[in-house]
Amino acid sequence: MNRKLKVLYDPEADILYLIMREGSIKDTVEAYDDVLIEIAEDRNVAGIEIWNASKNLLKPIAKVLSTKIKKSLEATTRQ
């Protein structure tokens, strides 16, 4: 079975959607604050919604990346 992950971002609502499969959703479970897991009829994960994505996901990723880039640049200048 060849499934493709779809990633969608709604900048107005600031929600990042990770869609694993299309179809009916049987249930939605709140995994963490602002993280919802959508469960399909066959009880597999159909999708993940991350609310306040810029705060909960994008900013932490940017912080980690900037730290790694800074360390890499410092290592390069020491050589």
PDB file of N, CA, C and O in Angstrom:
ATOM      1  N   MET A   1       0.830  -1.170   0.000  1.00  0.00           N
ATOM      2  CA  MET A   1       0.000   0.000   0.000  1.00  0.00           C
ATOM      3  C   MET A   1       0.884   1.246   0.000  1.00  0.00           C
ATOM      4  O   MET A   1       1.733   1.410   0.859  1.00  0.00           O
ATOM      5  N   ASN A   2       0.714   2.110  -0.969  1.00  0.00           N
ATOM      6  CA  ASN A   2       1.530   3.302  -1.104  1.00  0.00           C
ATOM      7  C   ASN A   2       0.737   4.525  -0.637  1.00  0.00           C
ATOM      8  O   ASN A   2      -0.137   4.992  -1.337  1.00  0.00           O
ATOM      9  N   ARG A   3       1.051   5.005   0.543  1.00  0.00           N
ATOM     10  CA  ARG A   3       0.368   6.179   1.084  1.00  0.00           C
ATOM     11  C   ARG A   3       1.328   7.342   1.101  1.00  0.00           C
ATOM     12  O   ARG A   3       2.496   7.198   1.417  1.00  0.00           O
ATOM     13  N   LYS A   4       0.783   8.503   0.802  1.00  0.00           N
ATOM     14  CA  LYS A   4       1.591   9.711   0.842  1.00  0.00           C
ATOM     15  C   LYS A   4       1.056  10.631   1.924  1.00  0.00           C
ATOM     16  O   LYS A   4      -0.147  10.836   2.035  1.00  0.00           O
ATOM     17  N   LEU A   5       1.954  11.164   2.705  1.00  0.00           N
ATOM     18  CA  LEU A   5       1.603  12.122   3.736  1.00  0.00           C
ATOM     19  C   LEU A   5       1.331  13.468   3.076  1.00  0.00           C
ATOM     20  O   LEU A   5       2.120  13.933   2.255  1.00  0.00           O
ATOM     21  N   LYS A   6       0.214  14.076   3.414  1.00  0.00           N
ATOM     22  CA  LYS A   6      -0.089  15.423   2.942  1.00  0.00           C
ATOM     23  C   LYS A   6       0.097  16.374   4.110  1.00  0.00           C
ATOM     24  O   LYS A   6      -0.339  16.095   5.227  1.00  0.00           O
ATOM     25  N   VAL A   7       0.765  17.481   3.855  1.00  0.00           N
ATOM     26  CA  VAL A   7       0.982  18.493   4.881  1.00  0.00           C
ATOM     27  C   VAL A   7       0.344  19.781   4.384  1.00  0.00           C
ATOM     28  O   VAL A   7       0.671  20.267   3.296  1.00  0.00           O
ATOM     29  N   LEU A   8      -0.573  20.297   5.188  1.00  0.00           N
ATOM     30  CA  LEU A   8      -1.266  21.536   4.852  1.00  0.00           C
ATOM     31  C   LEU A   8      -1.136  22.504   6.012  1.00  0.00           C
ATOM     32  O   LEU A   8      -1.138  22.092   7.181  1.00  0.00           O
ATOM     33  N   TYR A   9      -1.029  23.774   5.693  1.00  0.00           N
ATOM     34  CA  TYR A   9      -0.966  24.794   6.739  1.00  0.00           C
ATOM     35  C   TYR A   9      -1.990  25.865   6.435  1.00  0.00           C
ATOM     36  O   TYR A   9      -2.040  26.387   5.317  1.00  0.00           O
ATOM     37  N   ASP A  10      -2.811  26.202   7.419  1.00  0.00           N
ATOM     38  CA  ASP A  10      -3.795  27.271   7.304  1.00  0.00           C
ATOM     39  C   ASP A  10      -3.267  28.459   8.102  1.00  0.00           C
ATOM     40  O   ASP A  10      -3.328  28.456   9.337  1.00  0.00           O
ATOM     41  N   PRO A  11      -2.690  29.460   7.416  1.00  0.00           N
ATOM     42  CA  PRO A  11      -2.083  30.575   8.143  1.00  0.00           C
ATOM     43  C   PRO A  11      -3.105  31.427   8.900  1.00  0.00           C
ATOM     44  O   PRO A  11      -2.782  31.987   9.943  1.00  0.00           O
ATOM     45  N   GLU A  12      -4.336  31.498   8.396  1.00  0.00           N
ATOM     46  CA  GLU A  12      -5.366  32.271   9.101  1.00  0.00           C
ATOM     47  C   GLU A  12      -5.711  31.646  10.442  1.00  0.00           C
ATOM     48  O   GLU A  12      -5.824  32.327  11.450  1.00  0.00           O
ATOM     49  N   ALA A  13      -5.885  30.325  10.448  1.00  0.00           N
ATOM     50  CA  ALA A  13      -6.224  29.612  11.680  1.00  0.00           C
ATOM     51  C   ALA A  13      -4.972  29.192  12.448  1.00  0.00           C
ATOM     52  O   ALA A  13      -5.062  28.789  13.606  1.00  0.00           O
ATOM     53  N   ASP A  14      -3.794  29.259  11.805  1.00  0.00           N
ATOM     54  CA  ASP A  14      -2.517  28.820  12.363  1.00  0.00           C
ATOM     55  C   ASP A  14      -2.578  27.352  12.782  1.00  0.00           C
ATOM     56  O   ASP A  14      -2.196  26.980  13.880  1.00  0.00           O
ATOM     57  N   ILE A  15      -3.101  26.536  11.858  1.00  0.00           N
ATOM     58  CA  ILE A  15      -3.203  25.099  12.100  1.00  0.00           C
ATOM     59  C   ILE A  15      -2.406  24.349  11.034  1.00  0.00           C
ATOM     60  O   ILE A  15      -2.557  24.605   9.848  1.00  0.00           O
ATOM     61  N   LEU A  16      -1.561  23.432  11.483  1.00  0.00           N
ATOM     62  CA  LEU A  16      -0.814  22.554  10.592  1.00  0.00           C
ATOM     63  C   LEU A  16      -1.532  21.216  10.579  1.00  0.00           C
ATOM     64  O   LEU A  16      -1.826  20.644  11.635  1.00  0.00           O
ATOM     65  N   TYR A  17      -1.851  20.742   9.379  1.00  0.00           N
ATOM     66  CA  TYR A  17      -2.535  19.466   9.214  1.00  0.00           C
ATOM     67  C   TYR A  17      -1.571  18.456   8.605  1.00  0.00           C
ATOM     68  O   TYR A  17      -0.936  18.731   7.594  1.00  0.00           O
ATOM     69  N   LEU A  18      -1.471  17.295   9.213  1.00  0.00           N
ATOM     70  CA  LEU A  18      -0.725  16.176   8.655  1.00  0.00           C
ATOM     71  C   LEU A  18      -1.769  15.107   8.336  1.00  0.00           C
ATOM     72  O   LEU A  18      -2.376  14.543   9.250  1.00  0.00           O
ATOM     73  N   ILE A  19      -1.981  14.865   7.060  1.00  0.00           N
ATOM     74  CA  ILE A  19      -3.019  13.931   6.637  1.00  0.00           C
ATOM     75  C   ILE A  19      -2.352  12.650   6.156  1.00  0.00           C
ATOM     76  O   ILE A  19      -1.642  12.651   5.159  1.00  0.00           O
ATOM     77  N   MET A  20      -2.590  11.569   6.882  1.00  0.00           N
ATOM     78  CA  MET A  20      -2.005  10.280   6.537  1.00  0.00           C
ATOM     79  C   MET A  20      -2.885   9.517   5.565  1.00  0.00           C
ATOM     80  O   MET A  20      -2.392   8.751   4.767  1.00  0.00           O
ATOM     81  N   ARG A  21      -4.197   9.703   5.691  1.00  0.00           N
ATOM     82  CA  ARG A  21      -5.143   9.006   4.824  1.00  0.00           C
ATOM     83  C   ARG A  21      -6.432   9.805   4.746  1.00  0.00           C
ATOM     84  O   ARG A  21      -6.810  10.482   5.682  1.00  0.00           O
ATOM     85  N   GLU A  22      -7.063   9.728   3.595  1.00  0.00           N
ATOM     86  CA  GLU A  22      -8.342  10.394   3.374  1.00  0.00           C
ATOM     87  C   GLU A  22      -9.458   9.468   3.852  1.00  0.00           C
ATOM     88  O   GLU A  22      -9.284   8.258   3.921  1.00  0.00           O
ATOM     89  N   GLY A  23     -10.588  10.031   4.165  1.00  0.00           N
ATOM     90  CA  GLY A  23     -11.736   9.210   4.534  1.00  0.00           C
ATOM     91  C   GLY A  23     -12.411   9.696   5.792  1.00  0.00           C
ATOM     92  O   GLY A  23     -12.079  10.750   6.345  1.00  0.00           O
ATOM     93  N   SER A  24     -13.351   8.904   6.230  1.00  0.00           N
ATOM     94  CA  SER A  24     -14.141   9.253   7.406  1.00  0.00           C
ATOM     95  C   SER A  24     -13.310   9.194   8.684  1.00  0.00           C
ATOM     96  O   SER A  24     -12.462   8.327   8.841  1.00  0.00           O
ATOM     97  N   ILE A  25     -13.603  10.124   9.571  1.00  0.00           N
ATOM     98  CA  ILE A  25     -12.954  10.163  10.873  1.00  0.00           C
ATOM     99  C   ILE A  25     -13.947   9.630  11.905  1.00  0.00           C
ATOM    100  O   ILE A  25     -15.074  10.114  12.003  1.00  0.00           O
ATOM    101  N   LYS A  26     -13.520   8.621  12.654  1.00  0.00           N
ATOM    102  CA  LYS A  26     -14.389   8.029  13.670  1.00  0.00           C
ATOM    103  C   LYS A  26     -14.289   8.787  14.986  1.00  0.00           C
ATOM    104  O   LYS A  26     -15.260   8.953  15.697  1.00  0.00           O
ATOM    105  N   ASP A  27     -13.080   9.260  15.312  1.00  0.00           N
ATOM    106  CA  ASP A  27     -12.872   9.896  16.605  1.00  0.00           C
ATOM    107  C   ASP A  27     -11.703  10.862  16.506  1.00  0.00           C
ATOM    108  O   ASP A  27     -10.840  10.732  15.636  1.00  0.00           O
ATOM    109  N   THR A  28     -11.678  11.817  17.402  1.00  0.00           N
ATOM    110  CA  THR A  28     -10.557  12.743  17.526  1.00  0.00           C
ATOM    111  C   THR A  28     -10.117  12.742  18.976  1.00  0.00           C
ATOM    112  O   THR A  28     -10.937  12.867  19.880  1.00  0.00           O
ATOM    113  N   VAL A  29      -8.816  12.563  19.192  1.00  0.00           N
ATOM    114  CA  VAL A  29      -8.264  12.473  20.534  1.00  0.00           C
ATOM    115  C   VAL A  29      -7.294  13.625  20.740  1.00  0.00           C
ATOM    116  O   VAL A  29      -6.435  13.869  19.890  1.00  0.00           O
ATOM    117  N   GLU A  30      -7.414  14.326  21.872  1.00  0.00           N
ATOM    118  CA  GLU A  30      -6.453  15.373  22.181  1.00  0.00           C
ATOM    119  C   GLU A  30      -5.239  14.714  22.835  1.00  0.00           C
ATOM    120  O   GLU A  30      -5.309  14.220  23.956  1.00  0.00           O
ATOM    121  N   ALA A  31      -4.130  14.693  22.109  1.00  0.00           N
ATOM    122  CA  ALA A  31      -2.915  14.040  22.598  1.00  0.00           C
ATOM    123  C   ALA A  31      -2.166  14.944  23.578  1.00  0.00           C
ATOM    124  O   ALA A  31      -1.637  14.479  24.580  1.00  0.00           O
ATOM    125  N   TYR A  32      -2.079  16.207  23.272  1.00  0.00           N
ATOM    126  CA  TYR A  32      -1.435  17.241  24.087  1.00  0.00           C
ATOM    127  C   TYR A  32      -2.246  18.505  23.889  1.00  0.00           C
ATOM    128  O   TYR A  32      -3.155  18.547  23.064  1.00  0.00           O
ATOM    129  N   ASP A  33      -1.891  19.554  24.611  1.00  0.00           N
ATOM    130  CA  ASP A  33      -2.519  20.841  24.343  1.00  0.00           C
ATOM    131  C   ASP A  33      -2.263  21.204  22.890  1.00  0.00           C
ATOM    132  O   ASP A  33      -1.122  21.135  22.430  1.00  0.00           O
ATOM    133  N   ASP A  34      -3.295  21.528  22.167  1.00  0.00           N
ATOM    134  CA  ASP A  34      -3.206  21.982  20.779  1.00  0.00           C
ATOM    135  C   ASP A  34      -2.774  20.906  19.786  1.00  0.00           C
ATOM    136  O   ASP A  34      -2.424  21.219  18.653  1.00  0.00           O
ATOM    137  N   VAL A  35      -2.764  19.637  20.182  1.00  0.00           N
ATOM    138  CA  VAL A  35      -2.428  18.548  19.256  1.00  0.00           C
ATOM    139  C   VAL A  35      -3.570  17.531  19.275  1.00  0.00           C
ATOM    140  O   VAL A  35      -3.848  16.919  20.298  1.00  0.00           O
ATOM    141  N   LEU A  36      -4.224  17.399  18.124  1.00  0.00           N
ATOM    142  CA  LEU A  36      -5.356  16.489  17.991  1.00  0.00           C
ATOM    143  C   LEU A  36      -5.001  15.367  17.023  1.00  0.00           C
ATOM    144  O   LEU A  36      -4.443  15.615  15.958  1.00  0.00           O
ATOM    145  N   ILE A  37      -5.329  14.151  17.404  1.00  0.00           N
ATOM    146  CA  ILE A  37      -5.100  12.978  16.559  1.00  0.00           C
ATOM    147  C   ILE A  37      -6.454  12.519  16.033  1.00  0.00           C
ATOM    148  O   ILE A  37      -7.378  12.275  16.813  1.00  0.00           O
ATOM    149  N   GLU A  38      -6.565  12.421  14.721  1.00  0.00           N
ATOM    150  CA  GLU A  38      -7.801  11.956  14.102  1.00  0.00           C
ATOM    151  C   GLU A  38      -7.692  10.464  13.830  1.00  0.00           C
ATOM    152  O   GLU A  38      -6.716  10.000  13.236  1.00  0.00           O
ATOM    153  N   ILE A  39      -8.694   9.724  14.281  1.00  0.00           N
ATOM    154  CA  ILE A  39      -8.714   8.270  14.153  1.00  0.00           C
ATOM    155  C   ILE A  39      -9.730   7.875  13.078  1.00  0.00           C
ATOM    156  O   ILE A  39     -10.874   8.314  13.107  1.00  0.00           O
ATOM    157  N   ALA A  40      -9.289   7.031  12.151  1.00  0.00           N
ATOM    158  CA  ALA A  40     -10.146   6.572  11.052  1.00  0.00           C
ATOM    159  C   ALA A  40     -11.076   5.460  11.540  1.00  0.00           C
ATOM    160  O   ALA A  40     -10.940   4.946  12.658  1.00  0.00           O
ATOM    161  N   GLU A  41     -11.986   5.071  10.674  1.00  0.00           N
ATOM    162  CA  GLU A  41     -12.932   3.995  10.982  1.00  0.00           C
ATOM    163  C   GLU A  41     -12.224   2.688  11.348  1.00  0.00           C
ATOM    164  O   GLU A  41     -12.696   1.934  12.182  1.00  0.00           O
ATOM    165  N   ASP A  42     -11.069   2.421  10.726  1.00  0.00           N
ATOM    166  CA  ASP A  42     -10.338   1.175  11.009  1.00  0.00           C
ATOM    167  C   ASP A  42      -9.421   1.287  12.235  1.00  0.00           C
ATOM    168  O   ASP A  42      -8.598   0.438  12.484  1.00  0.00           O
ATOM    169  N   ARG A  43      -9.552   2.392  12.978  1.00  0.00           N
ATOM    170  CA  ARG A  43      -8.837   2.668  14.225  1.00  0.00           C
ATOM    171  C   ARG A  43      -7.363   2.992  14.030  1.00  0.00           C
ATOM    172  O   ARG A  43      -6.588   2.959  14.969  1.00  0.00           O
ATOM    173  N   ASN A  44      -6.954   3.321  12.822  1.00  0.00           N
ATOM    174  CA  ASN A  44      -5.599   3.797  12.549  1.00  0.00           C
ATOM    175  C   ASN A  44      -5.609   5.318  12.520  1.00  0.00           C
ATOM    176  O   ASN A  44      -6.644   5.942  12.309  1.00  0.00           O
ATOM    177  N   VAL A  45      -4.440   5.899  12.696  1.00  0.00           N
ATOM    178  CA  VAL A  45      -4.337   7.357  12.662  1.00  0.00           C
ATOM    179  C   VAL A  45      -4.566   7.845  11.239  1.00  0.00           C
ATOM    180  O   VAL A  45      -3.912   7.386  10.301  1.00  0.00           O
ATOM    181  N   ALA A  46      -5.508   8.765  11.087  1.00  0.00           N
ATOM    182  CA  ALA A  46      -5.813   9.340   9.783  1.00  0.00           C
ATOM    183  C   ALA A  46      -5.130  10.691   9.607  1.00  0.00           C
ATOM    184  O   ALA A  46      -4.764  11.072   8.504  1.00  0.00           O
ATOM    185  N   GLY A  47      -4.956  11.405  10.714  1.00  0.00           N
ATOM    186  CA  GLY A  47      -4.349  12.710  10.606  1.00  0.00           C
ATOM    187  C   GLY A  47      -4.002  13.294  11.960  1.00  0.00           C
ATOM    188  O   GLY A  47      -4.404  12.781  13.007  1.00  0.00           O
ATOM    189  N   ILE A  48      -3.231  14.361  11.912  1.00  0.00           N
ATOM    190  CA  ILE A  48      -2.825  15.089  13.117  1.00  0.00           C
ATOM    191  C   ILE A  48      -3.044  16.566  12.839  1.00  0.00           C
ATOM    192  O   ILE A  48      -2.673  17.065  11.774  1.00  0.00           O
ATOM    193  N   GLU A  49      -3.651  17.257  13.789  1.00  0.00           N
ATOM    194  CA  GLU A  49      -3.820  18.704  13.705  1.00  0.00           C
ATOM    195  C   GLU A  49      -2.982  19.338  14.807  1.00  0.00           C
ATOM    196  O   GLU A  49      -3.060  18.919  15.960  1.00  0.00           O
ATOM    197  N   ILE A  50      -2.203  20.324  14.446  1.00  0.00           N
ATOM    198  CA  ILE A  50      -1.427  21.064  15.437  1.00  0.00           C
ATOM    199  C   ILE A  50      -1.912  22.504  15.396  1.00  0.00           C
ATOM    200  O   ILE A  50      -1.686  23.217  14.423  1.00  0.00           O
ATOM    201  N   TRP A  51      -2.638  22.880  16.445  1.00  0.00           N
ATOM    202  CA  TRP A  51      -3.179  24.235  16.553  1.00  0.00           C
ATOM    203  C   TRP A  51      -2.095  25.158  17.096  1.00  0.00           C
ATOM    204  O   TRP A  51      -1.153  24.718  17.754  1.00  0.00           O
ATOM    205  N   ASN A  52      -2.215  26.441  16.791  1.00  0.00           N
ATOM    206  CA  ASN A  52      -1.196  27.431  17.175  1.00  0.00           C
ATOM    207  C   ASN A  52       0.177  26.942  16.711  1.00  0.00           C
ATOM    208  O   ASN A  52       1.156  26.963  17.459  1.00  0.00           O
ATOM    209  N   ALA A  53       0.216  26.493  15.471  1.00  0.00           N
ATOM    210  CA  ALA A  53       1.415  25.854  14.922  1.00  0.00           C
ATOM    211  C   ALA A  53       2.639  26.755  14.953  1.00  0.00           C
ATOM    212  O   ALA A  53       3.743  26.277  15.208  1.00  0.00           O
ATOM    213  N   SER A  54       2.462  28.037  14.708  1.00  0.00           N
ATOM    214  CA  SER A  54       3.634  28.917  14.697  1.00  0.00           C
ATOM    215  C   SER A  54       4.285  28.972  16.066  1.00  0.00           C
ATOM    216  O   SER A  54       5.503  29.029  16.178  1.00  0.00           O
ATOM    217  N   LYS A  55       3.491  28.906  17.123  1.00  0.00           N
ATOM    218  CA  LYS A  55       4.027  28.928  18.484  1.00  0.00           C
ATOM    219  C   LYS A  55       4.487  27.534  18.915  1.00  0.00           C
ATOM    220  O   LYS A  55       5.557  27.380  19.488  1.00  0.00           O
ATOM    221  N   ASN A  56       3.694  26.520  18.633  1.00  0.00           N
ATOM    222  CA  ASN A  56       3.947  25.180  19.147  1.00  0.00           C
ATOM    223  C   ASN A  56       4.920  24.350  18.321  1.00  0.00           C
ATOM    224  O   ASN A  56       5.475  23.385  18.824  1.00  0.00           O
ATOM    225  N   LEU A  57       5.117  24.711  17.072  1.00  0.00           N
ATOM    226  CA  LEU A  57       5.954  23.880  16.207  1.00  0.00           C
ATOM    227  C   LEU A  57       7.005  24.681  15.459  1.00  0.00           C
ATOM    228  O   LEU A  57       8.185  24.370  15.515  1.00  0.00           O
ATOM    229  N   LEU A  58       6.578  25.707  14.764  1.00  0.00           N
ATOM    230  CA  LEU A  58       7.495  26.433  13.893  1.00  0.00           C
ATOM    231  C   LEU A  58       8.563  27.205  14.675  1.00  0.00           C
ATOM    232  O   LEU A  58       9.739  27.166  14.313  1.00  0.00           O
ATOM    233  N   LYS A  59       8.180  27.884  15.756  1.00  0.00           N
ATOM    234  CA  LYS A  59       9.171  28.623  16.546  1.00  0.00           C
ATOM    235  C   LYS A  59      10.182  27.693  17.204  1.00  0.00           C
ATOM    236  O   LYS A  59      11.385  27.967  17.149  1.00  0.00           O
ATOM    237  N   PRO A  60       9.745  26.572  17.827  1.00  0.00           N
ATOM    238  CA  PRO A  60      10.754  25.650  18.392  1.00  0.00           C
ATOM    239  C   PRO A  60      11.701  25.082  17.343  1.00  0.00           C
ATOM    240  O   PRO A  60      12.896  24.937  17.608  1.00  0.00           O
ATOM    241  N   ILE A  61      11.187  24.760  16.164  1.00  0.00           N
ATOM    242  CA  ILE A  61      12.053  24.255  15.090  1.00  0.00           C
ATOM    243  C   ILE A  61      13.047  25.323  14.666  1.00  0.00           C
ATOM    244  O   ILE A  61      14.237  25.052  14.504  1.00  0.00           O
ATOM    245  N   ALA A  62      12.575  26.543  14.503  1.00  0.00           N
ATOM    246  CA  ALA A  62      13.460  27.645  14.116  1.00  0.00           C
ATOM    247  C   ALA A  62      14.539  27.873  15.172  1.00  0.00           C
ATOM    248  O   ALA A  62      15.704  28.126  14.838  1.00  0.00           O
ATOM    249  N   LYS A  63      14.184  27.743  16.446  1.00  0.00           N
ATOM    250  CA  LYS A  63      15.160  27.932  17.523  1.00  0.00           C
ATOM    251  C   LYS A  63      16.245  26.858  17.470  1.00  0.00           C
ATOM    252  O   LYS A  63      17.430  27.154  17.582  1.00  0.00           O
ATOM    253  N   VAL A  64      15.844  25.611  17.284  1.00  0.00           N
ATOM    254  CA  VAL A  64      16.809  24.515  17.196  1.00  0.00           C
ATOM    255  C   VAL A  64      17.723  24.711  15.991  1.00  0.00           C
ATOM    256  O   VAL A  64      18.947  24.563  16.092  1.00  0.00           O
ATOM    257  N   LEU A  65      17.127  25.055  14.847  1.00  0.00           N
ATOM    258  CA  LEU A  65      17.933  25.264  13.641  1.00  0.00           C
ATOM    259  C   LEU A  65      18.923  26.411  13.812  1.00  0.00           C
ATOM    260  O   LEU A  65      20.088  26.297  13.420  1.00  0.00           O
ATOM    261  N   SER A  66      18.471  27.524  14.392  1.00  0.00           N
ATOM    262  CA  SER A  66      19.377  28.662  14.557  1.00  0.00           C
ATOM    263  C   SER A  66      20.519  28.319  15.505  1.00  0.00           C
ATOM    264  O   SER A  66      21.663  28.729  15.282  1.00  0.00           O
ATOM    265  N   THR A  67      20.242  27.541  16.544  1.00  0.00           N
ATOM    266  CA  THR A  67      21.296  27.112  17.470  1.00  0.00           C
ATOM    267  C   THR A  67      22.306  26.224  16.755  1.00  0.00           C
ATOM    268  O   THR A  67      23.519  26.400  16.901  1.00  0.00           O
ATOM    269  N   LYS A  68      21.824  25.287  15.959  1.00  0.00           N
ATOM    270  CA  LYS A  68      22.731  24.381  15.230  1.00  0.00           C
ATOM    271  C   LYS A  68      23.554  25.144  14.196  1.00  0.00           C
ATOM    272  O   LYS A  68      24.736  24.884  14.025  1.00  0.00           O
ATOM    273  N   ILE A  69      22.932  26.093  13.497  1.00  0.00           N
ATOM    274  CA  ILE A  69      23.658  26.891  12.512  1.00  0.00           C
ATOM    275  C   ILE A  69      24.727  27.726  13.199  1.00  0.00           C
ATOM    276  O   ILE A  69      25.868  27.801  12.728  1.00  0.00           O
ATOM    277  N   LYS A  70      24.366  28.322  14.327  1.00  0.00           N
ATOM    278  CA  LYS A  70      25.334  29.139  15.065  1.00  0.00           C
ATOM    279  C   LYS A  70      26.525  28.291  15.505  1.00  0.00           C
ATOM    280  O   LYS A  70      27.675  28.705  15.334  1.00  0.00           O
ATOM    281  N   LYS A  71      26.271  27.092  16.041  1.00  0.00           N
ATOM    282  CA  LYS A  71      27.364  26.205  16.465  1.00  0.00           C
ATOM    283  C   LYS A  71      28.219  25.789  15.281  1.00  0.00           C
ATOM    284  O   LYS A  71      29.440  25.712  15.380  1.00  0.00           O
ATOM    285  N   SER A  72      27.581  25.536  14.162  1.00  0.00           N
ATOM    286  CA  SER A  72      28.318  25.145  12.964  1.00  0.00           C
ATOM    287  C   SER A  72      29.208  26.277  12.483  1.00  0.00           C
ATOM    288  O   SER A  72      30.367  26.062  12.113  1.00  0.00           O
ATOM    289  N   LEU A  73      28.693  27.499  12.499  1.00  0.00           N
ATOM    290  CA  LEU A  73      29.487  28.654  12.085  1.00  0.00           C
ATOM    291  C   LEU A  73      30.640  28.900  13.043  1.00  0.00           C
ATOM    292  O   LEU A  73      31.748  29.232  12.606  1.00  0.00           O
ATOM    293  N   GLU A  74      30.407  28.736  14.329  1.00  0.00           N
ATOM    294  CA  GLU A  74      31.482  28.902  15.318  1.00  0.00           C
ATOM    295  C   GLU A  74      32.584  27.873  15.107  1.00  0.00           C
ATOM    296  O   GLU A  74      33.767  28.183  15.188  1.00  0.00           O
ATOM    297  N   ALA A  75      32.191  26.639  14.812  1.00  0.00           N
ATOM    298  CA  ALA A  75      33.177  25.580  14.562  1.00  0.00           C
ATOM    299  C   ALA A  75      33.984  25.873  13.298  1.00  0.00           C
ATOM    300  O   ALA A  75      35.180  25.622  13.250  1.00  0.00           O
ATOM    301  N   THR A  76      33.307  26.402  12.295  1.00  0.00           N
ATOM    302  CA  THR A  76      33.979  26.725  11.032  1.00  0.00           C
ATOM    303  C   THR A  76      34.984  27.852  11.219  1.00  0.00           C
ATOM    304  O   THR A  76      36.086  27.814  10.676  1.00  0.00           O
ATOM    305  N   THR A  77      34.656  28.861  12.014  1.00  0.00           N
ATOM    306  CA  THR A  77      35.560  29.986  12.206  1.00  0.00           C
ATOM    307  C   THR A  77      36.754  29.612  13.088  1.00  0.00           C
ATOM    308  O   THR A  77      37.797  30.235  12.977  1.00  0.00           O
ATOM    309  N   ARG A  78      36.609  28.593  13.917  1.00  0.00           N
ATOM    310  CA  ARG A  78      37.723  28.149  14.748  1.00  0.00           C
ATOM    311  C   ARG A  78      38.776  27.383  13.944  1.00  0.00           C
ATOM    312  O   ARG A  78      39.908  27.251  14.356  1.00  0.00           O
ATOM    313  N   GLN A  79      38.409  26.886  12.782  1.00  0.00           N
ATOM    314  CA  GLN A  79      39.342  26.064  11.996  1.00  0.00           C
ATOM    315  C   GLN A  79      40.335  26.889  11.252  1.00  0.00           C
ATOM    316  O   GLN A  79      40.337  27.955  10.927  1.00  0.00           O
TER     317      GLN A  79
END
